[in-house]
Coordinates of C-alpha atoms and ligand atoms in Angstrom, one line a residue:
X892 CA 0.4 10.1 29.0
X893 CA -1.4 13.3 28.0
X894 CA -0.1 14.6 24.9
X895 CA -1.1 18.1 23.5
X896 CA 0.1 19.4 19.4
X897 CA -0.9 22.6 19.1
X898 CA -1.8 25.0 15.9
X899 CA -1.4 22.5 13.6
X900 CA -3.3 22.0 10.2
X901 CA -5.6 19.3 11.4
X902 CA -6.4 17.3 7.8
X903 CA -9.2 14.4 8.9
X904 CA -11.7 13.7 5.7
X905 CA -13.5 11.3 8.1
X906 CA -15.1 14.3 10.0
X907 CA -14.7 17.0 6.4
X908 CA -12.3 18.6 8.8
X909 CA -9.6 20.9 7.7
X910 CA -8.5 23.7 10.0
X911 CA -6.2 25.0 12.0
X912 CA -6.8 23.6 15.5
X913 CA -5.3 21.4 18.3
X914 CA -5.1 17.8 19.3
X915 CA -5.4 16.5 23.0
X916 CA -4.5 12.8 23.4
X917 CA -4.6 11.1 26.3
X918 CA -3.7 7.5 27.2
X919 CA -3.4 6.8 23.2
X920 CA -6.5 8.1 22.0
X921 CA -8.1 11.1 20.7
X922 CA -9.8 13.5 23.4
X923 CA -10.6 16.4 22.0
X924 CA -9.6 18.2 18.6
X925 CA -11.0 22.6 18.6
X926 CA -9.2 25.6 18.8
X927 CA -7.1 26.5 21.5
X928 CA -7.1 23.6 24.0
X929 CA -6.1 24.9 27.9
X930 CA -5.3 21.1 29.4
X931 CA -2.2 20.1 31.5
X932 CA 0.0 17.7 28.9
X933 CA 2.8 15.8 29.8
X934 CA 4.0 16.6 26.3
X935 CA 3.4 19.3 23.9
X936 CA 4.3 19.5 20.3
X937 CA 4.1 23.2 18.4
X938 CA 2.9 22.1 15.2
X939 CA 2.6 25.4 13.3
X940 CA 3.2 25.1 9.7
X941 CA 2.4 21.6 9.8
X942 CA -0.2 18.8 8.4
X943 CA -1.7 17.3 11.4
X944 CA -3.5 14.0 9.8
X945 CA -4.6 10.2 10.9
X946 CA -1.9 7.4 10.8
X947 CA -1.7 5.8 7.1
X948 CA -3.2 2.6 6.6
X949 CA -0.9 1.1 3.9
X950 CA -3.3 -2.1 2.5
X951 CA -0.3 -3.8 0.4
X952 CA 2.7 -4.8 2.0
X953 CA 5.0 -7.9 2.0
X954 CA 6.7 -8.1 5.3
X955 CA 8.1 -12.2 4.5
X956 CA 7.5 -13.4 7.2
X957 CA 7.3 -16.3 8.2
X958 CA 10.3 -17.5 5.5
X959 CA 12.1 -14.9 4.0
X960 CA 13.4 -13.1 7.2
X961 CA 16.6 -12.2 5.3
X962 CA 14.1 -9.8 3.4
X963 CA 12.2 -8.2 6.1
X964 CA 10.5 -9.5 9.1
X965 CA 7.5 -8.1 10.7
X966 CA 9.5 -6.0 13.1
X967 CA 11.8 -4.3 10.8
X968 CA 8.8 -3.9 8.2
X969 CA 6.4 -2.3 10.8
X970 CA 9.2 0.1 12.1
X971 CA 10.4 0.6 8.7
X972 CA 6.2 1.8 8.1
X973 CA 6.0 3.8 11.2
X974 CA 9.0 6.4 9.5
X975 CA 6.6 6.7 6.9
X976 CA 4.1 7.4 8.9
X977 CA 2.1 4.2 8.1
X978 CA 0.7 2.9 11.6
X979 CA -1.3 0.4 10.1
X980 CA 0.0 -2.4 7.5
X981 CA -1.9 -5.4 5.7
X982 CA 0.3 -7.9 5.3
X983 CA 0.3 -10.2 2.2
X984 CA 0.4 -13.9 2.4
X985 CA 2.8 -15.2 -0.2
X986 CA 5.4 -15.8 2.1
X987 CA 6.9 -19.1 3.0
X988 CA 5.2 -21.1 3.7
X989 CA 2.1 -19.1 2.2
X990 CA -1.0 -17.8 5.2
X991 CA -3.1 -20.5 3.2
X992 CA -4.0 -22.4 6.8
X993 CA -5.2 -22.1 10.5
X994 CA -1.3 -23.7 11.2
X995 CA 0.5 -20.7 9.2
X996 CA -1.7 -18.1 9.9
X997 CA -1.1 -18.2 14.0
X998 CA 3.0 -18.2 12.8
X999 CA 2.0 -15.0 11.5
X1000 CA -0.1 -14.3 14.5
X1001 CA 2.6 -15.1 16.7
X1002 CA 5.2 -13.3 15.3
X1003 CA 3.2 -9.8 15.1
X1004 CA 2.4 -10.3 18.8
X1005 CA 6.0 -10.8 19.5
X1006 CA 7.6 -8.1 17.6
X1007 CA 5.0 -5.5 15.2
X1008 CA 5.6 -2.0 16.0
X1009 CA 2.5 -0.8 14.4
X1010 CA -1.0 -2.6 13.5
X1011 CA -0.5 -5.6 11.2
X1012 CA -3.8 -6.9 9.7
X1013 CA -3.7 -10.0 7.7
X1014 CA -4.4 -10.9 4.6
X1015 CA -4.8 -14.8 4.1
X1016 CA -4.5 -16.8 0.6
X1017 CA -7.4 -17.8 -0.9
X1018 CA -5.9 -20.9 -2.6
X1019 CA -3.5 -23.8 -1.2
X1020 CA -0.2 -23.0 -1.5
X1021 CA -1.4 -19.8 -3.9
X1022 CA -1.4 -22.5 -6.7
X1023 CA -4.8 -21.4 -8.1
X1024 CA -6.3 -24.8 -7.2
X1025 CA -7.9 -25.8 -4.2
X1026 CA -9.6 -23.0 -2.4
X1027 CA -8.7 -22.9 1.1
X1028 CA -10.5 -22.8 4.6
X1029 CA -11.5 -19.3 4.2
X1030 CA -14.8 -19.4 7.5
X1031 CA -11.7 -20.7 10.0
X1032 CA -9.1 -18.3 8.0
X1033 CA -11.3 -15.6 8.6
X1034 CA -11.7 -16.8 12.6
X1035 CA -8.4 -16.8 13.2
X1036 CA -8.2 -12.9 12.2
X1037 CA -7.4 -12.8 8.2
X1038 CA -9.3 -9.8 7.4
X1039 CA -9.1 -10.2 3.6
X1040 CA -8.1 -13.1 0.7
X1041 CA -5.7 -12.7 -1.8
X1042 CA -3.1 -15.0 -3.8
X1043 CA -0.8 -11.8 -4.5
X1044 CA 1.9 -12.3 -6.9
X1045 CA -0.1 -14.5 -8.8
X1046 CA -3.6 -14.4 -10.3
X1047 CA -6.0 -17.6 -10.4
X1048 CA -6.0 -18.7 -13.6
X1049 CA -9.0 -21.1 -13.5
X1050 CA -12.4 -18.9 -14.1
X1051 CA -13.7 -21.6 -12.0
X1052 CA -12.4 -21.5 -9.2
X1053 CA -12.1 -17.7 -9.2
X1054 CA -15.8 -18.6 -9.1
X1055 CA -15.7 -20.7 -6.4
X1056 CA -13.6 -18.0 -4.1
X1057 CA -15.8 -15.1 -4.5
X1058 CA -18.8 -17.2 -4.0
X1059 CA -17.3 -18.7 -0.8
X1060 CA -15.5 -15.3 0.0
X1061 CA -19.3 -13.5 -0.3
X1062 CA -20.9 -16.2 1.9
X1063 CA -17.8 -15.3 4.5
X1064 CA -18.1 -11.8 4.3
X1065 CA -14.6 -11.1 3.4
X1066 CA -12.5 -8.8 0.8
X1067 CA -10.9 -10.6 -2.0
X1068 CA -7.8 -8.3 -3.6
X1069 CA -6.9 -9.2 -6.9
X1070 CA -3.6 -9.6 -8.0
X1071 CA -4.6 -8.6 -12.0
X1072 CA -2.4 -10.8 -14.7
X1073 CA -3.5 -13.6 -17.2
X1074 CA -0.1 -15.5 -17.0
X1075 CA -0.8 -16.6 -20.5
X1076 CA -0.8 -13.2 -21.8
X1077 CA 2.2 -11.8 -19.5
X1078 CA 3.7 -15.2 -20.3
X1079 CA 7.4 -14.5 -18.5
X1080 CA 7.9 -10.8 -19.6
X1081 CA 10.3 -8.3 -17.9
X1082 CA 8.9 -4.9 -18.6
X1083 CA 6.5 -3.2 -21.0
X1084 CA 5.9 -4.4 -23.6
X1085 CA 6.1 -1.8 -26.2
X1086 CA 9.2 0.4 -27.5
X1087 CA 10.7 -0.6 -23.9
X1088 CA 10.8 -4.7 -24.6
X1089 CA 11.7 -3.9 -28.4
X1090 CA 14.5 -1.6 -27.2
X1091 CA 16.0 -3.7 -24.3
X1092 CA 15.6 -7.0 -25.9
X1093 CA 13.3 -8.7 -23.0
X1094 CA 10.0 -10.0 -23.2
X1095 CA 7.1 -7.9 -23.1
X1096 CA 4.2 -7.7 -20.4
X1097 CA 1.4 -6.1 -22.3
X1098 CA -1.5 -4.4 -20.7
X1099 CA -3.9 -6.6 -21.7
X1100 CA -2.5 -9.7 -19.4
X1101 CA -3.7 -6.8 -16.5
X1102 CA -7.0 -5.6 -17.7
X1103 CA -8.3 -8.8 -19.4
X1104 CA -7.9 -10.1 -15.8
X1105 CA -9.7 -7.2 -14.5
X1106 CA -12.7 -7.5 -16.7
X1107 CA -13.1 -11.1 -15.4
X1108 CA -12.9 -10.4 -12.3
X1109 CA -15.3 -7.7 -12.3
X1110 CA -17.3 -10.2 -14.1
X1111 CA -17.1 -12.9 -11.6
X1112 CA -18.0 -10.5 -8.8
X1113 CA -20.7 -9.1 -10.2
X1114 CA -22.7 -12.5 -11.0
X1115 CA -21.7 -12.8 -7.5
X1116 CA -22.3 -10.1 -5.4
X1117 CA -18.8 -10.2 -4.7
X1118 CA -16.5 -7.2 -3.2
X1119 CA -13.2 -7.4 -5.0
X1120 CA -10.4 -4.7 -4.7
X1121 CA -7.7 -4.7 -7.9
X1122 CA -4.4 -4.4 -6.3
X1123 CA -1.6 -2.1 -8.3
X1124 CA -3.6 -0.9 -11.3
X1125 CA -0.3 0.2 -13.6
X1126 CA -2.5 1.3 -16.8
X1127 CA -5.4 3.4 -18.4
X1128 CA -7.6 0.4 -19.7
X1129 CA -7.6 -1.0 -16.2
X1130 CA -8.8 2.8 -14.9
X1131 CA -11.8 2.5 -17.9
X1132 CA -12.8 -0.3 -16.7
X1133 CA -13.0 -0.1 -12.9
X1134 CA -14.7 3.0 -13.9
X1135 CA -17.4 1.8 -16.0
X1136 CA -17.9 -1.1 -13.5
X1137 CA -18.3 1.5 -10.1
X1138 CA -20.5 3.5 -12.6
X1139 CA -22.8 -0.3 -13.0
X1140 CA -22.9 -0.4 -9.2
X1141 CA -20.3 -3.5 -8.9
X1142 CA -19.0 -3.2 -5.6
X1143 CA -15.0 -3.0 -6.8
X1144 CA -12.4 -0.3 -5.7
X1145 CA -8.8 -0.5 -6.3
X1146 CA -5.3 0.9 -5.5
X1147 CA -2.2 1.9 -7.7
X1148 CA 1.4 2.1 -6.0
X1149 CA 3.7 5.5 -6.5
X1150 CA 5.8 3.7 -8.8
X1151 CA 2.9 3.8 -11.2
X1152 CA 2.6 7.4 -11.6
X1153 CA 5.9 9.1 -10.8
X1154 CA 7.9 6.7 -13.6
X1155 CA 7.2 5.6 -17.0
X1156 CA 8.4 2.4 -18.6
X1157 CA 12.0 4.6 -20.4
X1158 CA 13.0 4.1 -16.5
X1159 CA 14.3 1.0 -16.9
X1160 CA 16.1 1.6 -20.2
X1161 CA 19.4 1.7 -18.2
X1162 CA 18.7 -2.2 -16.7
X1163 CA 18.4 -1.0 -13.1
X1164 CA 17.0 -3.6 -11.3
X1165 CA 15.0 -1.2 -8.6
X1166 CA 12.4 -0.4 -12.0
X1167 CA 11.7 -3.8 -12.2
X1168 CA 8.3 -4.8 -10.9
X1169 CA 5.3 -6.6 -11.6
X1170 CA 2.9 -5.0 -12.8
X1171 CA 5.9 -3.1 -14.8
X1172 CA 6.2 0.5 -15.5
X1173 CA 3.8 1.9 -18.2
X1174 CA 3.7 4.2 -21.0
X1175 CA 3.3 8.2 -20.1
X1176 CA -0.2 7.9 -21.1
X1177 CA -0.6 4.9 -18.9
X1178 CA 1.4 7.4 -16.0
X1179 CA -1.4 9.9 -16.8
X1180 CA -4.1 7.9 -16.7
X1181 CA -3.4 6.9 -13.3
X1182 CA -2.9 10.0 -12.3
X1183 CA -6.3 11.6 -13.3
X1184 CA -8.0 7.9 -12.0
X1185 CA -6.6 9.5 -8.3
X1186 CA -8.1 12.7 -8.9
X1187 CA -11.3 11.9 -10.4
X1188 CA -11.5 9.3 -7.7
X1189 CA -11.7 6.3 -9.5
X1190 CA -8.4 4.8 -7.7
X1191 CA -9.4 4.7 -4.1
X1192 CA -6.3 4.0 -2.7
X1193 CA -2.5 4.9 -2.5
X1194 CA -0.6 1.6 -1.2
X1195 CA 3.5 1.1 -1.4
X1196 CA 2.9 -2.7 -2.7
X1197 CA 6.4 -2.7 -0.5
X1198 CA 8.1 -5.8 -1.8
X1199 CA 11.7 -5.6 -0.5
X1200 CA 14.3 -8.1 -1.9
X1201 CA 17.9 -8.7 -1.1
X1202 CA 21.1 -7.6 -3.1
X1203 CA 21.4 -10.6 -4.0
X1204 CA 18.1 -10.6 -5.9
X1205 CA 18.0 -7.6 -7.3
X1206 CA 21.6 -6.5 -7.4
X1207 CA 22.0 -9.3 -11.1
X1208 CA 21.2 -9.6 -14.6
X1209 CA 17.7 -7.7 -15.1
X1210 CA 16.0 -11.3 -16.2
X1211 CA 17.1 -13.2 -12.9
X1212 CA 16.2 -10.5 -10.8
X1213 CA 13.1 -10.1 -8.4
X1214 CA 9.9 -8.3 -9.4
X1215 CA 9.3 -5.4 -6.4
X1216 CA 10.1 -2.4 -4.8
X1217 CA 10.4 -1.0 -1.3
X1218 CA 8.2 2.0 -0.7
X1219 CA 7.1 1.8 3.1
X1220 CA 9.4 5.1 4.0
X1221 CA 8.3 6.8 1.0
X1222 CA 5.1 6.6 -0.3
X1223 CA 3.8 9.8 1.5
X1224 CA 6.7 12.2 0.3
X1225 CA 6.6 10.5 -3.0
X1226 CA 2.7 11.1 -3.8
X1227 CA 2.7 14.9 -1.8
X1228 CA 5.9 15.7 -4.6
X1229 CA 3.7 13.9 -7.4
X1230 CA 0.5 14.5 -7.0
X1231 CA 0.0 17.8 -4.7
X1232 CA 2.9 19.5 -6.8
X1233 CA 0.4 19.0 -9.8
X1234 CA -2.3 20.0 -8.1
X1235 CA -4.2 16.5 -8.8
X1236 CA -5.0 16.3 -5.4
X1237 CA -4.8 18.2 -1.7
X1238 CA -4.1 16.9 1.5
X1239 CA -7.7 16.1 2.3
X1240 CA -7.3 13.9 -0.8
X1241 CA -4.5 12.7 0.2
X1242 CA -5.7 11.5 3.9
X1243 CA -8.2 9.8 1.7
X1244 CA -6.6 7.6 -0.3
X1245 CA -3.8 6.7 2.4
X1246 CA -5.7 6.7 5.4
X1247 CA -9.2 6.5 5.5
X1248 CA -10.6 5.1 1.8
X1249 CA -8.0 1.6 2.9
X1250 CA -9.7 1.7 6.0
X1251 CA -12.9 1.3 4.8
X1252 CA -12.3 -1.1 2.2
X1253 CA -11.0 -3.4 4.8
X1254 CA -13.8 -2.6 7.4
X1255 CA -10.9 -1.7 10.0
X1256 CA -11.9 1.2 12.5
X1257 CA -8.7 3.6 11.3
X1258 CA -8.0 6.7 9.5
X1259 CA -9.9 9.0 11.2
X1260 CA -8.9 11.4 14.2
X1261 CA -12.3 11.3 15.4
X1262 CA -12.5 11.9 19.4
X1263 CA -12.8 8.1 21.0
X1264 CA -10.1 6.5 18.2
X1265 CA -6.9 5.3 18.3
X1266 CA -4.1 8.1 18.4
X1267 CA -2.7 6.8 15.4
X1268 CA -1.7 10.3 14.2
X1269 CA 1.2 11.8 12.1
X1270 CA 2.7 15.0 11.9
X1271 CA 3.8 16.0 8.3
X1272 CA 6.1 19.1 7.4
X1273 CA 4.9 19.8 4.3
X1274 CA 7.9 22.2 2.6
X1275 CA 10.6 20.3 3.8
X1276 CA 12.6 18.7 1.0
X1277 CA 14.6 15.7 1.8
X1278 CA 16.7 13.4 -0.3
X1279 CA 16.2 9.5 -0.4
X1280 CA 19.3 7.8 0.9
X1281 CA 19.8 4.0 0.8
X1282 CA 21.7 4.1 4.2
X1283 CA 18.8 5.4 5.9
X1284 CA 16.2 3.3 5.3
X1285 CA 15.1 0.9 8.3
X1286 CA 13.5 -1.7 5.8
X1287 CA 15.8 -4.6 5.4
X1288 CA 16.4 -4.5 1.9
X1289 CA 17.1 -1.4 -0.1
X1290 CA 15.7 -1.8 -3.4
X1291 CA 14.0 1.6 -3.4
X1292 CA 13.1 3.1 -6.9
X1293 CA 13.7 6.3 -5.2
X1294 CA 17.1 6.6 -4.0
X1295 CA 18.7 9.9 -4.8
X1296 CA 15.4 11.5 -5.7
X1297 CA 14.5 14.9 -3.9
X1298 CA 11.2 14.6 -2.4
X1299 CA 9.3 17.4 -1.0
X1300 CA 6.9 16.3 2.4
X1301 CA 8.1 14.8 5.7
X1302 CA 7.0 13.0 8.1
X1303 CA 8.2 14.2 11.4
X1304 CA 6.1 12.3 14.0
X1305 CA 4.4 9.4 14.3
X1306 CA 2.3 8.5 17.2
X1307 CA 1.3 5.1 17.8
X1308 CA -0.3 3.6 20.9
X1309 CA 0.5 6.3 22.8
X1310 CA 4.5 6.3 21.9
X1311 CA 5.6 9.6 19.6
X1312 CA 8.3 8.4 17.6
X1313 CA 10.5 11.5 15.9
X1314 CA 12.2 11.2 12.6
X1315 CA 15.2 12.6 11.0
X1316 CA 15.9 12.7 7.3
Ligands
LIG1414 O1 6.5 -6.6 -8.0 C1 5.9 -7.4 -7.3 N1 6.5 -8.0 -6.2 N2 4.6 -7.7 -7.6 C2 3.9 -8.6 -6.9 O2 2.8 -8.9 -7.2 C3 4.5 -9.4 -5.8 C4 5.7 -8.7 -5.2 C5 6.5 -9.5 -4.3 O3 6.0 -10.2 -3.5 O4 7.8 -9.4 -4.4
LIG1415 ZN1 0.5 -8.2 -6.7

């Protein structure tokens, strides 16, 4: 199939390219991106007025399975990422059981060969069972295709064997991603801790569980030559510190979700469930922090940190309900309205910390429209508004923070392995 989109702004910060200019694809990969291509397509898309740009690469997403299918599974997660123009996923391993063996890891394997609609990397866990304790298998883990470690959802307490995992992790060669909270310190809270606690009556999550985690982890992987990523940075001491660190040469980088900087904590003063996450929502000057860690390019990466739940886990009392939010279908439109709309960043700064920045981090060849890759590409109509509405949503679950909001951004094609998918708001 010869596919040909035409006059479209072509956005690809791999090759500092942003001009007007046309795409050729042919059998699923990139030909040829100039001016005014003459080729015979089988297809042609007029893209005029439109953000031509590479696939997103989302590097923090819970598709459940194997275990929690009722949640999501990997083909309604990857289809639900492909609306939002996210053609490549890495999936996190706390699922059921956890991707802490060879055994559980071809499940996974299995599964995304069966039904994934886009790319699904892996990431394994670094510990048995995720219990902090005994490291797993990471050489044959890292055989059988994990492309990174992480115990996500939970931090390992033990400085120890934190120790032990990057040192075994560095001999490996592979990315560990840091879930960031000293359970002593967050010690069962809801939200915030702050006004927000005081005010609803629930137990407080300070900062300091996050960033006293942080600075031992940067510790740890600087007396080991370690590369850590911090997953969902939520606050400005955590920004300070990954800052000072990069600035030292320790070979860290780090994410935040869109959560973190399009709501403060006084989101959840009405007990809705779909605020409730962990990290929680932070202060405004926490919001703003992470907002000028994005431009000033000390948060590398934009990832949804997708973590859908069922009604039945989020639709209760505020304490018995899950931590996590979908955000697969709206991360782009969410951080175009929040972040381009302030001006903190353009769309080549955008491409960056979608597409290519995760893609480097992880070492995956993606995020780039450079002639010879994967057509993984996405057409983005930037002025059209949209609303968020639950119905729509091809995830499983629905516990979007988002629903009802007017975003401005849409994605309107996806192409993946030579397929164009079209979407509707
Ligand atoms: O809110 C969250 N939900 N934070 C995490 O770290 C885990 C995630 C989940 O798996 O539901
Ligand atoms: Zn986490």
């Amino acid at each position: 199939m010869k596919i040909l989109i035409k006059d479209g702004r072509v956005v690809d910060p791999a090759n500092k390219f942003d001009e007007v200019a046309d795409i050729f694809v042919e059998d699923a990969r990139i030909f040829k991106v100039a001016k005014n291509i003459k080729a015979d397509a089988d297809k042609i898309i007029e893209a005029q007025g439109k953000i031509v740009m590479p696939g997103l690469v989302d590097m923090h997403v819970h598709l459940r399975e194997p275990g929690r299918e009722d949640k999501e599974t990997v083909c309604s997660g990857s289809r639900a990422a492909l609306a939002g123009g996210i053609t490549s996923v890495l999936a996190m391993p706390n699922t059921e059981p956890a991707i802490d063996s060879v055994e559980h890891l071809k499940i996974l394997k299995e599964a995304i060969q069966k039904s994934a609609k886009n790319n699904v990397f892996i990431c394994a866990a670094i510990t048995k069972g995720r219990q902090g304790e005994a490291l797993n298998d990471i050489a044959s883990l890292k055989k059988s295709g994990a492309i990174a470690l992480s115990d996500d959802g939970a931090s390992i307490e033990s400085d120890s064997v934190m120790l032990e995992a990057l040192k075994a992790a560095t001999k490996e060669e592979i990315l560990v991603i840091c879930h960031s909270e000293d359970k002593k310190l967050s010690n069962g809270g809801q939200v915030n801790s702050g006004f927000t606690s005081t005010r609803l009556g629930l137990r407080g999550v300070s900062s300091e569980s996050e960033y006293k985690r942080i600075e031992r982890d940067i510790d740890l992987a600087e007396k080991t030559g370690a590369s850590i990523h911090i997953a969902h940075v939520s606050c400005k001491e955590s920004v300070e510190i990954i800052s000072k660190a990069k600035k030292r040469g320790v070979e860290v980088t780090c994410e935040t979700a869109p959560h973190y900087f399009s709501f403060n904590d006084e989101a959840v003063l009405g007990y809705d469930t779909n605020f409730k996450m962990n990290p929680p929502l932070r202060s405004k000057e926490d919001v703003l922090a992470i907002r000028k860690g994005l431009a000033d390019g000390t948060i590398d990466a934009i990832a949804s940190d997708h973590a859908p739940h069922t009604e039945n886990e989020k639709d209760i009392e505020f304490e018995r309900a899950e931590f996590g939010v979908i955000g697969l279908e709206t991360e782009l439109a969410v951080s175009a309205t929040e972040l381009l709309g302030d001006c903190l960043l353009n769309w080549t700064k955008l491409a960056e910390k979608m597409a290519l920045n995760p893609s480097r981090i992880l070492g995956i060849n993606k995020g780039t429209l450079s002639v010879g890759a994967d057509a993984d590409i996405i057409i983005v109509n930037p002025a059209k508004e949209w609303i968020v509405k639950k119905e729509k949503f091809l995830s499983k679950s629905r516990n979007s923070a988002f629903v009802g909001r007017t975003l401005k951004g849409f994605v309107e094609y996806t192409f993946y392995k030579g397929k164009v998918y079209k979407w509707n708001s």
